Amino acid sequence: MIKQLGILGYPLGHTISPVFQQAALDYYSLAVRYTAWPTTQDSLPDRLKTLRSNEYLGANVTIPYKEQVVPMLDKVEGYAAKVGAVNTIVKDGEILVGHNTDVSGFVRSLKKEGFVARDKSALIMGAGGAARAAAFGLVGEGMSDITIANRTKERANDLAREINHLDIINKVCSVAWSSLFTAAKGVDLIVNATSIGMKYTVDSELTPLSRNAISPTTLVYDMVYIPAETPLICEARAAGANVLGGLPMLIYQGAVSLELWTGREAPIEVMFGAARKALEP
Ligand code: NDP
């Protein structure tokens, strides 16, 4: 029997997960098909019920369900419990177990870039699922000073408060969205965890920061991966800063998911190759 994997979210028109996950499954000649499952709010419970049947190995979860699926699962492990968001469901018999591989995908992409977070400072823009993954990942890596800015200030306040309650040595604070310029100056790392700059959205032409707010010593990390050269990445380059786009995180979080489902080492280069081809204009 061909086993099934897939990504559930809504809408799913631009997801490239099926392309690079299928390439990895085919690399090992596994009889597994990975497909996109556009899942409306009403059909989410049925989709999860279907996952319990034999032919399914698990799923990826994306916007807008990463937090919503948590109480619908039997168990939530590791960072998924801390972050309160699940992007990967793994079957253990009939049991559905939630994991969060966004955190390790984010951390691994930074390490590959040679960035050491310990005792450094960061500005995270956003307070949704991606920002939460970045914040918990950086805290886990020993970053000493994190500022969170979000359009809806209360969400940034809540995230900062939550992390500070962990009672670790990191200093996490929140600032108003209007203070971005000041907060950005001189930090070691700026993370865009908003959807600003993402193709196919109303904000595709926008950048949260312009070049005069970015220091040349900063690494600017844009989690948006379509397009590769977002308006923020262009501004950061113009400021002389180092840049990192969202594709490596996408691949690394997918790689950890694949390893959880199949127990095989993810063929990273095969996955990168398939993803880059799918993103070609
Ligand atoms: P959420 O919907 O959970 O959060 C969206 C965030 O963007 C919120 O903080 C929201 O602010 C902010 N935002 C949206 N529009 C604007 C705007 N016009 N001005 C200011 N802030 C805005 O999404 P996610 O956190 O899951 O994803 C965020 C981005 O990260 C997406 O583009 C996604 O594609 C990308 N991502 C990339 C990954 C990768 O592997 N590279 C993995 C996960 C996400 P507010 O709270 O005020 O609404």
Tab-separated table of C-alpha atoms and ligand atoms in Angstrom:
chain	number	residue	atom	x	y	z
A	1	MET	CA	0.000	0.000	0.000
A	2	ILE	CA	1.295	3.473	-0.860
A	3	LYS	CA	1.546	5.482	2.360
A	4	GLN	CA	0.432	9.083	2.543
A	5	LEU	CA	1.987	12.285	3.884
A	6	GLY	CA	0.911	15.841	3.223
A	7	ILE	CA	0.667	19.421	4.317
A	8	LEU	CA	-2.547	20.807	5.748
A	9	GLY	CA	-3.311	24.498	5.828
A	10	TYR	CA	-5.414	27.064	3.995
A	11	PRO	CA	-4.869	28.405	1.420
A	12	LEU	CA	-2.011	26.286	0.079
A	13	GLY	CA	-1.640	27.626	-3.455
A	14	HIS	CA	2.071	28.505	-3.189
A	15	THR	CA	3.450	25.808	-0.935
A	16	ILE	CA	6.570	24.058	-2.257
A	17	SER	CA	6.708	21.436	0.528
A	18	PRO	CA	5.183	18.715	-1.717
A	19	VAL	CA	7.953	19.272	-4.271
A	20	PHE	CA	10.977	18.956	-1.999
A	21	GLN	CA	9.462	16.341	0.325
A	22	GLN	CA	8.500	14.114	-2.620
A	23	ALA	CA	12.027	14.516	-4.029
A	24	ALA	CA	13.445	13.280	-0.706
A	25	LEU	CA	10.996	10.335	-0.525
A	26	ASP	CA	11.804	9.383	-4.122
A	27	TYR	CA	15.540	9.611	-3.382
A	28	TYR	CA	15.041	6.627	-1.034
A	29	SER	CA	12.480	4.993	-3.401
A	30	LEU	CA	9.928	4.966	-0.588
A	31	ALA	CA	6.343	4.079	-1.500
A	32	VAL	CA	5.062	7.290	0.025
A	33	ARG	CA	3.153	10.122	-1.618
A	34	TYR	CA	3.331	13.670	-0.193
A	35	THR	CA	0.515	15.995	-1.294
A	36	ALA	CA	-1.025	19.367	-0.461
A	37	TRP	CA	-4.279	19.093	1.489
A	38	PRO	CA	-6.059	22.466	1.398
A	39	THR	CA	-8.146	22.196	4.553
A	40	THR	CA	-10.893	24.622	5.436
A	41	GLN	CA	-11.687	25.420	9.048
A	42	ASP	CA	-14.813	23.231	8.922
A	43	SER	CA	-12.978	20.227	7.539
A	44	LEU	CA	-10.010	20.330	9.966
A	45	PRO	CA	-11.459	17.784	12.470
A	46	ASP	CA	-12.244	15.329	9.643
A	47	ARG	CA	-8.775	15.752	8.167
A	48	LEU	CA	-7.196	14.870	11.516
A	49	LYS	CA	-9.524	11.882	11.879
A	50	THR	CA	-8.443	10.625	8.439
A	51	LEU	CA	-4.797	10.889	9.527
A	52	ARG	CA	-5.440	8.175	12.106
A	53	SER	CA	-6.041	5.524	9.448
A	54	ASN	CA	-3.327	3.069	8.452
A	55	GLU	CA	-2.175	4.534	5.186
A	56	TYR	CA	-1.095	7.852	6.763
A	57	LEU	CA	2.363	8.436	8.239
A	58	GLY	CA	1.723	12.002	9.405
A	59	ALA	CA	1.549	15.548	8.131
A	60	ASN	CA	2.979	19.025	8.085
A	61	VAL	CA	0.783	21.805	9.431
A	62	THR	CA	0.936	25.394	8.232
A	63	ILE	CA	-0.949	28.695	8.422
A	64	PRO	CA	-3.489	29.079	9.981
A	65	TYR	CA	-3.589	25.831	12.015
A	66	LYS	CA	-0.232	25.505	13.797
A	67	GLU	CA	-1.686	26.553	17.146
A	68	GLN	CA	-5.200	25.328	16.546
A	69	VAL	CA	-4.248	21.658	16.093
A	70	VAL	CA	-2.467	21.427	19.462
A	71	PRO	CA	-5.534	20.414	21.559
A	72	MET	CA	-6.666	18.051	18.784
A	73	LEU	CA	-3.573	15.815	19.122
A	74	ASP	CA	-2.903	12.990	21.600
A	75	LYS	CA	0.572	14.170	22.599
A	76	VAL	CA	2.744	17.227	21.996
A	77	GLU	CA	6.498	16.929	22.357
A	78	GLY	CA	9.589	19.082	22.871
A	79	TYR	CA	9.530	22.587	21.437
A	80	ALA	CA	5.936	22.138	20.235
A	81	ALA	CA	4.789	22.168	23.862
A	82	LYS	CA	6.971	25.194	24.733
A	83	VAL	CA	6.105	27.192	21.618
A	84	GLY	CA	2.457	26.136	21.668
A	85	ALA	CA	2.541	25.441	17.923
A	86	VAL	CA	2.811	22.251	15.869
A	87	ASN	CA	4.136	22.123	12.304
A	88	THR	CA	4.644	18.358	12.139
A	89	ILE	CA	2.356	15.482	13.103
A	90	VAL	CA	3.895	12.037	13.457
A	91	LYS	CA	1.859	8.826	13.765
A	92	ASP	CA	2.782	6.495	16.596
A	93	GLY	CA	0.377	3.614	15.994
A	94	GLU	CA	-2.952	5.396	15.924
A	95	ILE	CA	-1.692	8.133	18.197
A	96	LEU	CA	-1.057	11.593	16.702
A	97	VAL	CA	2.063	13.238	18.133
A	98	GLY	CA	2.775	16.941	17.535
A	99	HIS	CA	6.292	18.318	16.999
A	100	ASN	CA	7.686	21.722	16.143
A	101	THR	CA	10.546	21.507	13.654
A	102	ASP	CA	10.437	25.256	12.823
A	103	VAL	CA	12.620	25.920	15.886
A	104	SER	CA	15.364	23.483	14.898
A	105	GLY	CA	15.068	24.531	11.240
A	106	PHE	CA	15.599	28.156	12.220
A	107	VAL	CA	18.510	27.417	14.565
A	108	ARG	CA	20.204	25.097	12.074
A	109	SER	CA	19.975	27.677	9.285
A	110	LEU	CA	21.655	30.272	11.520
A	111	LYS	CA	24.418	27.883	12.522
A	112	LYS	CA	25.064	26.970	8.870
A	113	GLU	CA	25.535	30.701	8.281
A	114	GLY	CA	28.181	30.711	11.028
A	115	PHE	CA	26.086	32.847	13.382
A	116	VAL	CA	26.685	32.134	17.086
A	117	ALA	CA	23.739	33.385	19.145
A	118	ARG	CA	25.252	33.113	22.617
A	119	ASP	CA	25.504	36.517	24.336
A	120	LYS	CA	24.371	38.355	21.200
A	121	SER	CA	21.387	40.631	20.585
A	122	ALA	CA	18.420	40.343	18.222
A	123	LEU	CA	15.374	42.225	17.032
A	124	ILE	CA	12.492	39.939	16.059
A	125	MET	CA	9.755	41.555	13.966
A	126	GLY	CA	6.441	39.732	14.388
A	127	ALA	CA	4.797	37.742	17.161
A	128	GLY	CA	3.056	34.914	15.280
A	129	GLY	CA	4.126	31.285	14.961
A	130	ALA	CA	7.351	32.025	13.078
A	131	ALA	CA	8.402	34.724	15.571
A	132	ARG	CA	7.686	32.372	18.457
A	133	ALA	CA	9.883	29.700	16.875
A	134	ALA	CA	12.694	32.261	16.406
A	135	ALA	CA	12.388	33.602	19.955
A	136	PHE	CA	12.410	30.176	21.627
A	137	GLY	CA	15.220	29.025	19.341
A	138	LEU	CA	17.425	32.021	20.153
A	139	VAL	CA	16.721	31.753	23.866
A	140	GLY	CA	17.654	28.060	23.688
A	141	GLU	CA	20.947	29.042	22.038
A	142	GLY	CA	21.803	31.435	24.864
A	143	MET	CA	21.103	34.770	23.208
A	144	SER	CA	21.279	37.405	25.912
A	145	ASP	CA	19.209	40.274	24.610
A	146	ILE	CA	16.057	39.945	22.471
A	147	THR	CA	13.642	42.684	21.449
A	148	ILE	CA	10.266	41.773	19.942
A	149	ALA	CA	8.331	44.304	17.868
A	150	ASN	CA	4.889	43.561	16.520
A	151	ARG	CA	2.191	45.594	14.814
A	152	THR	CA	-0.249	44.392	17.484
A	153	LYS	CA	1.793	45.341	20.524
A	154	GLU	CA	-0.099	43.086	22.984
A	155	ARG	CA	1.060	39.974	21.117
A	156	ALA	CA	4.699	41.093	21.454
A	157	ASN	CA	4.122	41.834	25.146
A	158	ASP	CA	2.612	38.364	25.678
A	159	LEU	CA	5.480	36.583	23.943
A	160	ALA	CA	8.125	38.532	25.882
A	161	ARG	CA	6.307	37.864	29.147
A	162	GLU	CA	6.008	34.170	28.386
A	163	ILE	CA	9.728	33.803	27.724
A	164	ASN	CA	10.726	35.864	30.731
A	165	HIS	CA	8.591	33.535	32.872
A	166	LEU	CA	10.862	30.657	31.859
A	167	ASP	CA	13.201	32.091	34.463
A	168	ILE	CA	16.332	31.966	32.400
A	169	ILE	CA	19.046	34.568	32.159
A	170	ASN	CA	17.970	36.014	28.811
A	171	LYS	CA	16.543	39.502	28.674
A	172	VAL	CA	13.505	39.731	26.424
A	173	CYS	CA	11.521	42.922	25.926
A	174	SER	CA	8.844	44.197	23.599
A	175	VAL	CA	8.624	47.539	21.824
A	176	ALA	CA	6.019	49.309	19.729
A	177	TRP	CA	6.090	48.779	15.956
A	178	SER	CA	6.755	52.504	15.594
A	179	SER	CA	10.080	52.034	17.456
A	180	LEU	CA	11.537	49.651	14.883
A	181	PHE	CA	14.137	52.120	13.630
A	182	THR	CA	15.670	52.640	17.076
A	183	ALA	CA	15.424	48.974	18.028
A	184	ALA	CA	17.205	47.847	14.862
A	185	LYS	CA	20.339	49.962	15.184
A	186	GLY	CA	23.434	48.004	16.201
A	187	VAL	CA	21.800	44.620	16.974
A	188	ASP	CA	23.649	41.480	15.892
A	189	LEU	CA	20.602	39.889	14.261
A	190	ILE	CA	17.348	41.164	12.765
A	191	VAL	CA	14.659	38.569	12.007
A	192	ASN	CA	11.661	39.370	9.844
A	193	ALA	CA	8.991	36.937	11.062
A	194	THR	CA	6.120	38.882	9.500
A	195	SER	CA	4.666	38.256	6.051
A	196	ILE	CA	5.784	41.714	4.847
A	197	GLY	CA	7.593	41.342	1.512
A	198	MET	CA	6.000	38.014	0.647
A	199	LYS	CA	4.992	37.598	-2.983
A	200	TYR	CA	1.270	37.152	-3.687
A	201	THR	CA	0.295	39.313	-0.674
A	202	VAL	CA	-0.778	42.964	-0.469
A	203	ASP	CA	2.512	43.721	1.338
A	204	SER	CA	4.769	42.173	-1.333
A	205	GLU	CA	6.418	45.499	-2.262
A	206	LEU	CA	6.989	46.604	1.337
A	207	THR	CA	9.892	46.309	3.740
A	208	PRO	CA	9.626	46.633	7.526
A	209	LEU	CA	12.994	48.459	7.631
A	210	SER	CA	14.881	50.635	5.211
A	211	ARG	CA	18.659	50.685	4.700
A	212	ASN	CA	19.307	53.640	6.996
A	213	ALA	CA	17.958	51.637	9.965
A	214	ILE	CA	20.287	48.675	9.355
A	215	SER	CA	23.883	48.493	10.601
A	216	PRO	CA	26.495	46.850	8.356
A	217	THR	CA	27.502	44.523	11.215
A	218	THR	CA	23.996	43.046	11.480
A	219	LEU	CA	22.852	39.742	9.992
A	220	VAL	CA	19.416	40.345	8.452
A	221	TYR	CA	17.339	37.177	8.334
A	222	ASP	CA	14.126	37.285	6.317
A	223	MET	CA	11.956	34.225	6.966
A	224	VAL	CA	9.973	35.039	3.833
A	225	TYR	CA	11.263	32.769	1.051
A	226	ILE	CA	9.208	33.919	-1.956
A	227	PRO	CA	10.879	35.833	-3.524
A	228	ALA	CA	14.484	35.031	-2.589
A	229	GLU	CA	15.365	38.743	-2.866
A	230	THR	CA	12.684	40.381	-0.717
A	231	PRO	CA	12.542	44.166	-0.381
A	232	LEU	CA	14.092	43.785	3.115
A	233	ILE	CA	16.984	41.686	1.784
A	234	CYS	CA	17.606	44.362	-0.871
A	235	GLU	CA	17.643	47.115	1.780
A	236	ALA	CA	19.993	45.078	3.973
A	237	ARG	CA	22.388	44.479	1.083
A	238	ALA	CA	22.349	48.206	0.337
A	239	ALA	CA	23.266	48.853	3.992
A	240	GLY	CA	26.259	46.511	3.640
A	241	ALA	CA	24.769	43.929	6.032
A	242	ASN	CA	24.938	40.140	5.712
A	243	VAL	CA	21.658	38.544	4.649
A	244	LEU	CA	19.892	35.209	4.965
A	245	GLY	CA	16.606	34.324	3.247
A	246	GLY	CA	13.887	31.938	4.412
A	247	LEU	CA	14.646	28.979	2.124
A	248	PRO	CA	17.266	27.261	4.340
A	249	MET	CA	14.852	27.310	7.300
A	250	LEU	CA	12.093	25.866	5.133
A	251	ILE	CA	14.330	23.031	3.984
A	252	TYR	CA	15.801	22.285	7.423
A	253	GLN	CA	12.424	22.208	9.167
A	254	GLY	CA	11.219	19.891	6.387
A	255	ALA	CA	14.315	17.738	6.785
A	256	VAL	CA	13.638	17.179	10.496
A	257	SER	CA	9.993	16.327	9.685
A	258	LEU	CA	11.109	13.798	7.076
A	259	GLU	CA	13.518	12.200	9.548
A	260	LEU	CA	10.726	11.898	12.137
A	261	TRP	CA	8.367	10.217	9.639
A	262	THR	CA	10.834	7.877	7.931
A	263	GLY	CA	13.832	7.461	10.250
A	264	ARG	CA	16.054	8.214	7.212
A	265	GLU	CA	18.658	10.949	7.043
A	266	ALA	CA	17.196	13.773	4.956
A	267	PRO	CA	18.970	14.239	1.592
A	268	ILE	CA	19.432	17.974	2.103
A	269	GLU	CA	20.979	18.775	-1.276
A	270	VAL	CA	18.221	16.895	-3.129
A	271	MET	CA	15.627	18.884	-1.184
A	272	PHE	CA	17.375	22.221	-1.844
A	273	GLY	CA	17.687	21.378	-5.543
A	274	ALA	CA	13.992	20.521	-5.925
A	275	ALA	CA	12.931	23.635	-3.983
A	276	ARG	CA	15.138	26.012	-5.991
A	277	LYS	CA	13.790	24.568	-9.227
A	278	ALA	CA	10.206	25.025	-8.022
A	279	LEU	CA	10.934	28.651	-7.102
A	280	GLU	CA	12.496	29.565	-10.442
A	281	PRO	CA	10.561	32.477	-11.945
B	1	NDP	P1	1.295	34.463	11.519
B	1	NDP	O1	0.050	34.697	10.741
B	1	NDP	O2	1.259	33.605	12.732
B	1	NDP	O3	1.946	35.886	11.940
B	1	NDP	C1	2.046	36.934	11.016
B	1	NDP	C2	2.846	38.061	11.638
B	1	NDP	O4	3.061	39.071	10.649
B	1	NDP	C3	2.140	38.735	12.807
B	1	NDP	O5	3.103	39.112	13.751
B	1	NDP	C4	1.507	39.958	12.135
B	1	NDP	O6	1.261	41.038	13.024
B	1	NDP	C5	2.594	40.328	11.157
B	1	NDP	N1	2.119	41.144	10.025
B	1	NDP	C6	1.379	40.731	8.970
B	1	NDP	N2	1.157	41.757	8.128
B	1	NDP	C7	1.767	42.847	8.666
B	1	NDP	C8	1.906	44.216	8.275
B	1	NDP	N3	1.355	44.683	7.151
B	1	NDP	N4	2.616	45.063	9.069
B	1	NDP	C9	3.186	44.612	10.206
B	1	NDP	N5	3.082	43.321	10.638
B	1	NDP	C10	2.389	42.456	9.878
B	1	NDP	O7	2.322	33.854	10.445
B	1	NDP	P2	3.678	33.047	10.728
B	1	NDP	O8	4.307	33.595	11.947
B	1	NDP	O9	3.433	31.596	10.660
B	1	NDP	O10	4.530	33.427	9.423
B	1	NDP	C11	5.106	34.719	9.245
B	1	NDP	C12	5.981	34.717	8.003
B	1	NDP	O11	7.067	33.802	8.155
B	1	NDP	C13	5.239	34.261	6.736
B	1	NDP	O12	5.638	35.052	5.648
B	1	NDP	C14	5.689	32.827	6.526
B	1	NDP	O13	5.680	32.455	5.165
B	1	NDP	C15	7.115	32.904	7.065
B	1	NDP	N6	7.550	31.592	7.564
B	1	NDP	C16	8.661	31.036	6.998
B	1	NDP	C17	9.118	29.829	7.422
B	1	NDP	C18	10.325	29.262	6.784
B	1	NDP	O14	10.577	28.050	6.968
B	1	NDP	N7	11.114	30.042	6.082
B	1	NDP	C19	8.436	29.046	8.477
B	1	NDP	C20	7.276	29.731	9.032
B	1	NDP	C21	6.861	30.951	8.554
B	1	NDP	P3	-0.109	41.129	13.873
B	1	NDP	O15	0.104	40.267	15.078
B	1	NDP	O16	-0.226	42.553	14.194
B	1	NDP	O17	-1.199	40.620	12.971
